Amino acid sequence: MKKFGVTTFSLFSCGIFILALGVSLTILSDLGASPFDALLVGLSKNVGLTVGSWEVLIAILLIGCNSCLSRHRPELLGLVTALITGLGIDIWIFLLKDLIEPKLWISKLAFLGLGLILIGLGTSIYLQANFAPIPVDRLTLVLQTITGLNILFTRTIIYLFFLIAAIIFNGPIGIGTLLTVCLGGLILNTLCHLHRKP
């Protein structure tokens, strides 16, 4: 892990800020969130606590899972990233829930599309900081290393797993969820590839 200086912190913060906004927009689009976020919303509605709180709680489980798969010590700094992301999601939802209530399909699709792009952009930016990624993103990288597949495939595999969990907990599944499964990994893979270009 490289030194976490001012520039790195700015990159990290900017990425998380954009990512949290993207997640909030997909949730508020009312077309269905990503499988992971749909699980968080489902748990929030049926069990209690905020969406951001479940981000942190699921992160704890994933940190243990990542540790077992990678055979390394638990990456506890990932919990810090998840905490900041969860807090950001809760803040964005609180600020935007009364401002964004799309009624028309075109506006719902617009918010969903913008949210997907911002999620991919934010993730690709904060990963460049080389700080501890959100545990679900670390899982993507761990599986990429284990399988030799690119981010597109590993991300899609993870999305399908969380899709099943989201259905079990009655999360907001819709066309947006399907688009996320189909396009989320592609967007992230493309943006990460662009960032690697000199």
Coordinates of C-alpha atoms in Angstrom, one line a residue, residues 8 21 35 37-39 42 48 56 69-70 79 88 95 103 110 114 116 125 128 153 162 168 173 185:
T8 CA -4.0 10.1 -2.5
L21 CA -23.9 9.6 -5.1
P35 CA -28.0 -6.6 -6.4
D37 CA -27.5 -2.3 -2.9
A38 CA -30.8 -4.0 -3.3
L39 CA -29.8 -6.4 -0.6
G42 CA -34.1 -5.0 1.6
G48 CA -34.2 -2.2 10.4
V56 CA -20.8 -1.6 7.2
L69 CA -9.9 -16.5 -0.1
S70 CA -6.7 -14.5 -0.3
L79 CA -14.1 -1.3 7.2
G88 CA -22.1 9.0 2.3
L95 CA -30.5 15.1 0.9
K103 CA -42.6 9.8 -12.1
A110 CA -32.0 9.0 -16.7
L114 CA -26.4 8.5 -14.4
L116 CA -24.5 3.5 -12.9
I125 CA -11.2 6.6 -9.2
Q128 CA -6.5 4.3 -8.0
F153 CA -16.7 -11.4 -15.3
F162 CA -26.1 -10.8 -4.3
I168 CA -34.6 -13.5 -0.5
I173 CA -35.3 -5.7 -7.8
G185 CA -19.0 -4.9 -14.6

